[in-house]
CSV table of C-alpha atoms in Angstrom, one decimal:
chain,number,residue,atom,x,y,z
A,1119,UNK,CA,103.0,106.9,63.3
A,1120,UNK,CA,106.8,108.5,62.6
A,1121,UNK,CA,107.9,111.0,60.5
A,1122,UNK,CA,108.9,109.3,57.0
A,1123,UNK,CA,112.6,109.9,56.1
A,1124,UNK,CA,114.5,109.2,52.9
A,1125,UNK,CA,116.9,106.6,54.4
A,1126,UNK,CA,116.4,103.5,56.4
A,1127,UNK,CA,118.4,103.3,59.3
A,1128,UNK,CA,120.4,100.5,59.6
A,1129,UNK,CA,121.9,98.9,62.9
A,1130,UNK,CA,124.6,96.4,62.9
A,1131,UNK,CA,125.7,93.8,66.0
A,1132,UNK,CA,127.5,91.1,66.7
A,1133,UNK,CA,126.0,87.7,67.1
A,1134,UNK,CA,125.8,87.4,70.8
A,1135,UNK,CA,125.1,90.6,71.8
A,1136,UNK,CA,121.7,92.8,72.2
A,1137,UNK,CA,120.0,94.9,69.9
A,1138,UNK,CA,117.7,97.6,70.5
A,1139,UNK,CA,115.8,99.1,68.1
A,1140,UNK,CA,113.9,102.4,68.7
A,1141,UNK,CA,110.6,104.3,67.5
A,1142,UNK,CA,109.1,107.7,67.9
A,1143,UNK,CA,104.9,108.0,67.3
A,1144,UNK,CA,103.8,111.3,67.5
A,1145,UNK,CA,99.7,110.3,68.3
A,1146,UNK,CA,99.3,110.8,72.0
A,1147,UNK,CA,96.1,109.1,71.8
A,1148,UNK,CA,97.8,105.9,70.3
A,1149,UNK,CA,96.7,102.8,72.3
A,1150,UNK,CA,98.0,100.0,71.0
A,1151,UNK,CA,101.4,99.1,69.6
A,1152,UNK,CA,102.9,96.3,67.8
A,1153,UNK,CA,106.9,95.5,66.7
A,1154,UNK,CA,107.1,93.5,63.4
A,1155,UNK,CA,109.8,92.0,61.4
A,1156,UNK,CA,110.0,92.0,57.9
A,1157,UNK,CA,112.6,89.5,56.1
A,1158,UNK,CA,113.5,90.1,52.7
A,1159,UNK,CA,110.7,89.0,50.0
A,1160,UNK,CA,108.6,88.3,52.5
A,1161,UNK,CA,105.1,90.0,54.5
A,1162,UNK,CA,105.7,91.5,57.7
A,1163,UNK,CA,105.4,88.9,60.8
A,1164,UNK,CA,103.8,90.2,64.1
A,1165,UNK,CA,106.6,90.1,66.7
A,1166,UNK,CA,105.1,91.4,69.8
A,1167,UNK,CA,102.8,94.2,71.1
A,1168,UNK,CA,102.1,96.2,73.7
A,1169,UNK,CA,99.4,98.4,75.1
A,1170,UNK,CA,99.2,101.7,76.7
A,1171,UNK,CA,98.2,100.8,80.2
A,1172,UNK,CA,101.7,99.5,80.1
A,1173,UNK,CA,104.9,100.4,79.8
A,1174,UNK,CA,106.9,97.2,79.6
A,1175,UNK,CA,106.1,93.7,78.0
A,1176,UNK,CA,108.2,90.5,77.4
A,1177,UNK,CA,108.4,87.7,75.4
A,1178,UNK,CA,110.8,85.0,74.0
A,1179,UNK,CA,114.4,86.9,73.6
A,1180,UNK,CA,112.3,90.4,72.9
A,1181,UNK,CA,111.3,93.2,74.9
A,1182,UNK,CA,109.2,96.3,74.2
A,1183,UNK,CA,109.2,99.6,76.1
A,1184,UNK,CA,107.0,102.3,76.0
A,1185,UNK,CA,107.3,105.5,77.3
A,1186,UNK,CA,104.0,107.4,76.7
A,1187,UNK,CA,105.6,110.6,78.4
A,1188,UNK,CA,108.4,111.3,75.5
A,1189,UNK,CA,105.9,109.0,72.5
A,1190,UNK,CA,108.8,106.0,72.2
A,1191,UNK,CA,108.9,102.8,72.1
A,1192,UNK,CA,111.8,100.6,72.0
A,1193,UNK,CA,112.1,96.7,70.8
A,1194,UNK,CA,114.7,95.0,72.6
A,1195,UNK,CA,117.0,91.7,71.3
A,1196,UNK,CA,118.2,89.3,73.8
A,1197,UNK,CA,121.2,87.3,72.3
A,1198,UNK,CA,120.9,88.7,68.5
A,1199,UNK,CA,120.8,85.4,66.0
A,1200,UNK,CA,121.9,85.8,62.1
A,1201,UNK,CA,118.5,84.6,61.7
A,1202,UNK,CA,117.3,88.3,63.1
A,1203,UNK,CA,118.7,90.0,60.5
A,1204,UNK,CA,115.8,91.5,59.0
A,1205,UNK,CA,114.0,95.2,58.8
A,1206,UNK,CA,111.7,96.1,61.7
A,1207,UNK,CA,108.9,98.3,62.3
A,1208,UNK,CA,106.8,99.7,65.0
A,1209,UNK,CA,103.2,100.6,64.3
A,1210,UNK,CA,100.5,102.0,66.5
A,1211,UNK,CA,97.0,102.2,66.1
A,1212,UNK,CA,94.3,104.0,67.6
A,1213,UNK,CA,90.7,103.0,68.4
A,1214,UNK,CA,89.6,106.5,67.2
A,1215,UNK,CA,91.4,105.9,64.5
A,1216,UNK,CA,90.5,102.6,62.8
A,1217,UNK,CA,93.6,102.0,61.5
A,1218,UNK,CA,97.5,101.2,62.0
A,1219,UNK,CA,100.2,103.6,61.4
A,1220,UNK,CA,103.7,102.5,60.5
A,1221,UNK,CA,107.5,103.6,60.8
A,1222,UNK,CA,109.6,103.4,57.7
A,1223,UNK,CA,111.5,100.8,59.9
A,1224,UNK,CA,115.4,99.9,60.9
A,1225,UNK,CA,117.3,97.3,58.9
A,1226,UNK,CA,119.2,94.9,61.7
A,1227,UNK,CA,122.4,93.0,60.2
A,1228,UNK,CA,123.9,90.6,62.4
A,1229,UNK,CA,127.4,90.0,62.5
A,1230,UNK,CA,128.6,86.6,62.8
B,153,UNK,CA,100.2,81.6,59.6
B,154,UNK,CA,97.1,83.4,59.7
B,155,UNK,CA,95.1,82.7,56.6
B,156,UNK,CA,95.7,85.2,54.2
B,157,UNK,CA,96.4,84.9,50.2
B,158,UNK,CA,96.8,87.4,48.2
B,159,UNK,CA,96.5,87.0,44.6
B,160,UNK,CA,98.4,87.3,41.9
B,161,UNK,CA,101.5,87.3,44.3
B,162,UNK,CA,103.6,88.7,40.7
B,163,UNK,CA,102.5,90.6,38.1
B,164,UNK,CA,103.3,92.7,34.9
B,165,UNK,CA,101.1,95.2,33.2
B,166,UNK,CA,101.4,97.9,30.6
B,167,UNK,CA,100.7,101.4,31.7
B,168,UNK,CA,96.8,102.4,31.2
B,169,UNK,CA,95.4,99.0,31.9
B,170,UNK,CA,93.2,98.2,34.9
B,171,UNK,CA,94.6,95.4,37.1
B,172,UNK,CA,92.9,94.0,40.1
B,173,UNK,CA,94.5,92.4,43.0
B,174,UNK,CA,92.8,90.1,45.5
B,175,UNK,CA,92.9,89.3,49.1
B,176,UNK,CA,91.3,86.2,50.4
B,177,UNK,CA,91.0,85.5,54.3
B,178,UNK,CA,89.6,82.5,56.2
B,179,UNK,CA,89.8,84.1,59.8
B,180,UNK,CA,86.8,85.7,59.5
B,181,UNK,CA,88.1,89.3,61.3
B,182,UNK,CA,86.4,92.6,60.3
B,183,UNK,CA,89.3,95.0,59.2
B,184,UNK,CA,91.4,94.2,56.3
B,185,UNK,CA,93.8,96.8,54.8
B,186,UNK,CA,95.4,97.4,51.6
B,187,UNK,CA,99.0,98.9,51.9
B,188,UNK,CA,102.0,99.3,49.6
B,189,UNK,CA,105.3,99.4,49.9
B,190,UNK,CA,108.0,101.6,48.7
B,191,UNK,CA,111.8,101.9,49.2
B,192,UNK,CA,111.9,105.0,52.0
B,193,UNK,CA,107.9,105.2,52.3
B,194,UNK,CA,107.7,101.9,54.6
B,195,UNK,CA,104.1,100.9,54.6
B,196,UNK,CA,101.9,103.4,53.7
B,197,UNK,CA,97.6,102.6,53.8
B,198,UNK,CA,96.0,102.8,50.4
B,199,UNK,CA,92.1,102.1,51.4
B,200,UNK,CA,91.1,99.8,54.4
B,201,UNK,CA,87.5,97.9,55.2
B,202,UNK,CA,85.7,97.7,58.1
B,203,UNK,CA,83.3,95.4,57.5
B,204,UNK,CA,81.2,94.5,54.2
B,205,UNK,CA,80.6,97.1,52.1
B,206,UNK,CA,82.4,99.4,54.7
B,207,UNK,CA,85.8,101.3,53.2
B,208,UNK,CA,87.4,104.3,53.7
B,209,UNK,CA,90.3,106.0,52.3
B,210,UNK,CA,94.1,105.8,53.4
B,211,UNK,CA,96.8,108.5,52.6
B,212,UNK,CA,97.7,107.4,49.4
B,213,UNK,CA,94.2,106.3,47.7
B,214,UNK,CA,94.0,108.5,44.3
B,215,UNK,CA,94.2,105.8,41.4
B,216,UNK,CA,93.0,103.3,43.4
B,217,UNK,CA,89.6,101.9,44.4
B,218,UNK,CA,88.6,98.9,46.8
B,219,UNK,CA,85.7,96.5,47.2
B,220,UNK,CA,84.2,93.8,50.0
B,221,UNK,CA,81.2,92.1,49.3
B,222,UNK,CA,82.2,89.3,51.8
B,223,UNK,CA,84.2,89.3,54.7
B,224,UNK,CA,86.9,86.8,53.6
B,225,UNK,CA,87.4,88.9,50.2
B,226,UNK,CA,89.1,92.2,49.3
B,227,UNK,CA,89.9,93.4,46.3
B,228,UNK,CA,91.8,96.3,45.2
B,229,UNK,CA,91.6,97.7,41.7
B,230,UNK,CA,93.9,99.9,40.1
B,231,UNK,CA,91.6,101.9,37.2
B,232,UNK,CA,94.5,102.6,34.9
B,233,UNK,CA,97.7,101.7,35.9
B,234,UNK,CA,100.8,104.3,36.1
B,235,UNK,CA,104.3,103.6,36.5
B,236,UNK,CA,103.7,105.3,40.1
B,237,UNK,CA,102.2,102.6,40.9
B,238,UNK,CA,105.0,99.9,40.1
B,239,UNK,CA,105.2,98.9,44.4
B,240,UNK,CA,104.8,95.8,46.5
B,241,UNK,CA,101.5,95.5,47.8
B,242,UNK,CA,100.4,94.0,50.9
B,243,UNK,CA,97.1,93.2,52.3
B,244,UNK,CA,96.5,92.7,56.2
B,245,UNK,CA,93.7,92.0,58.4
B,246,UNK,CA,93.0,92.8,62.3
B,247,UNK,CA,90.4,91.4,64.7
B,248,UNK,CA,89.2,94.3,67.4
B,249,UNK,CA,89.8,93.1,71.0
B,250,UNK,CA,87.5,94.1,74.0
B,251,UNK,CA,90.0,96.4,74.7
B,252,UNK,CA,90.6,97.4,70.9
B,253,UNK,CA,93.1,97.2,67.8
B,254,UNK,CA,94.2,93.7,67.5
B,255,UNK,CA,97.9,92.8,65.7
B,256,UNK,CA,97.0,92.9,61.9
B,257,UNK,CA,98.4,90.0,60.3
B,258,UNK,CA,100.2,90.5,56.6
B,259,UNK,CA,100.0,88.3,53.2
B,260,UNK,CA,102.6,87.3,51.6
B,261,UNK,CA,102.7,90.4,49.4
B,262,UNK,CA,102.2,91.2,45.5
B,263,UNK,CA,104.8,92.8,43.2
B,264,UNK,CA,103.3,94.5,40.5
B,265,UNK,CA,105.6,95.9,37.7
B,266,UNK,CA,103.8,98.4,35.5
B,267,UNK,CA,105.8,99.0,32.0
């Protein structure tokens, strides 16, 4: 999982453009990693995952990186959408584990 | 949306008071977790199941205590509710794929307000 802080970070773009969001995990044995987004009022919705043996997975308008070397991982916005604006998180879980941790997550505004 | 409920989805109780929250699923996967939510804190685990009768602690589990006597059901019980505990609380669930951890998938949330 990350390292908790005080203050959510906050990332602002213009409609149109990209957005990446970034996370640090400090497990090294972390296997499995999953981006979700979180609107306001409302449970967090799985967005896309990604597993070690990889280091690169797409779907519709996202992409996730992972660099196991330096623990990051990185969520990637095609063509941000007002409707994006919401806080996301990473979380990672291991199979030794039995459980996911998460980030304290990034709020995305988008800027019409 | 997965099938997940979680029940009640608001509530107010007086400090000292045992209040019990429920989380019903009809997907039939083995894990199901119990987290809150606080501003700054993100998601943090408070116990998790994985399986019937099968629990373990999270990282913040003092004042709280869990039960699954069926796979679709997990409830979570606060003994005597503190202030500290005024927080949104979600419950999730996650398959295990031949290859491991599945994505969990999140209820819709309860905010509890302890006065």
């Amino acid at each position: 999982g990350e390292s908790v802080g005080l203050h959510l970070p906050t990332l602002s773009v213009q409609e149109g453009d990209n957005s990446i969001i970034n996370c640090a995990y400090s497990n090294s044995a972390s296997d499995y990693f999953i981006w979700y987004k979180q609107e306001s009022g409302k449970g967090p919705q799985f967005i896309i995952d990604i597993r070690s043996n990889m280091d690169k997975r797409q779907g519709q308008r996202v992409t996730v990186l992972l660099n196991k070397t330096v623990k990051h991982l990185s969520l990637q916005i095609a063509a941000t959408q007002p409707g994006d604006s919401a806080v996301y998180f990473c979380a990672d879980w291991s199979d030794g584990g039995n459980q996911f941790y998460f980030g304290t997550g990034t709020s995305l505004t988008v800027i019409p | 949306d997965a099938g997940i409920t979680q029940s009640p989805r608001h509530k107010v109780t007086e400090t000292g008071t045992p209040v019990t929250l429920r989380c019903h699923q009809t997907e039939n996967h083995r894990y199901m977790y119990w987290y809150r939510q606080d501003p700054g804190h993100g998601l943090r685990l408070i116990h998790y199941s994985y399986g019937v009768k099968d629990t373990d602690k999270g990282e913040v589990s003092d004042g709280y205590s869990v039960s699954r006597s069926k796979t679709e059901d997990f409830l979570l019980t606060l003994e005597s509710a503190t202030s500290s505990q005024t927080s949104v609380y979600f419950c999730a669930i996650s398959g295990v794929g031949h290859t491991g951890g599945t994505e969990a998938f999140f209820g819709q949330g309860t905010r509890l307000t302890v006065v």
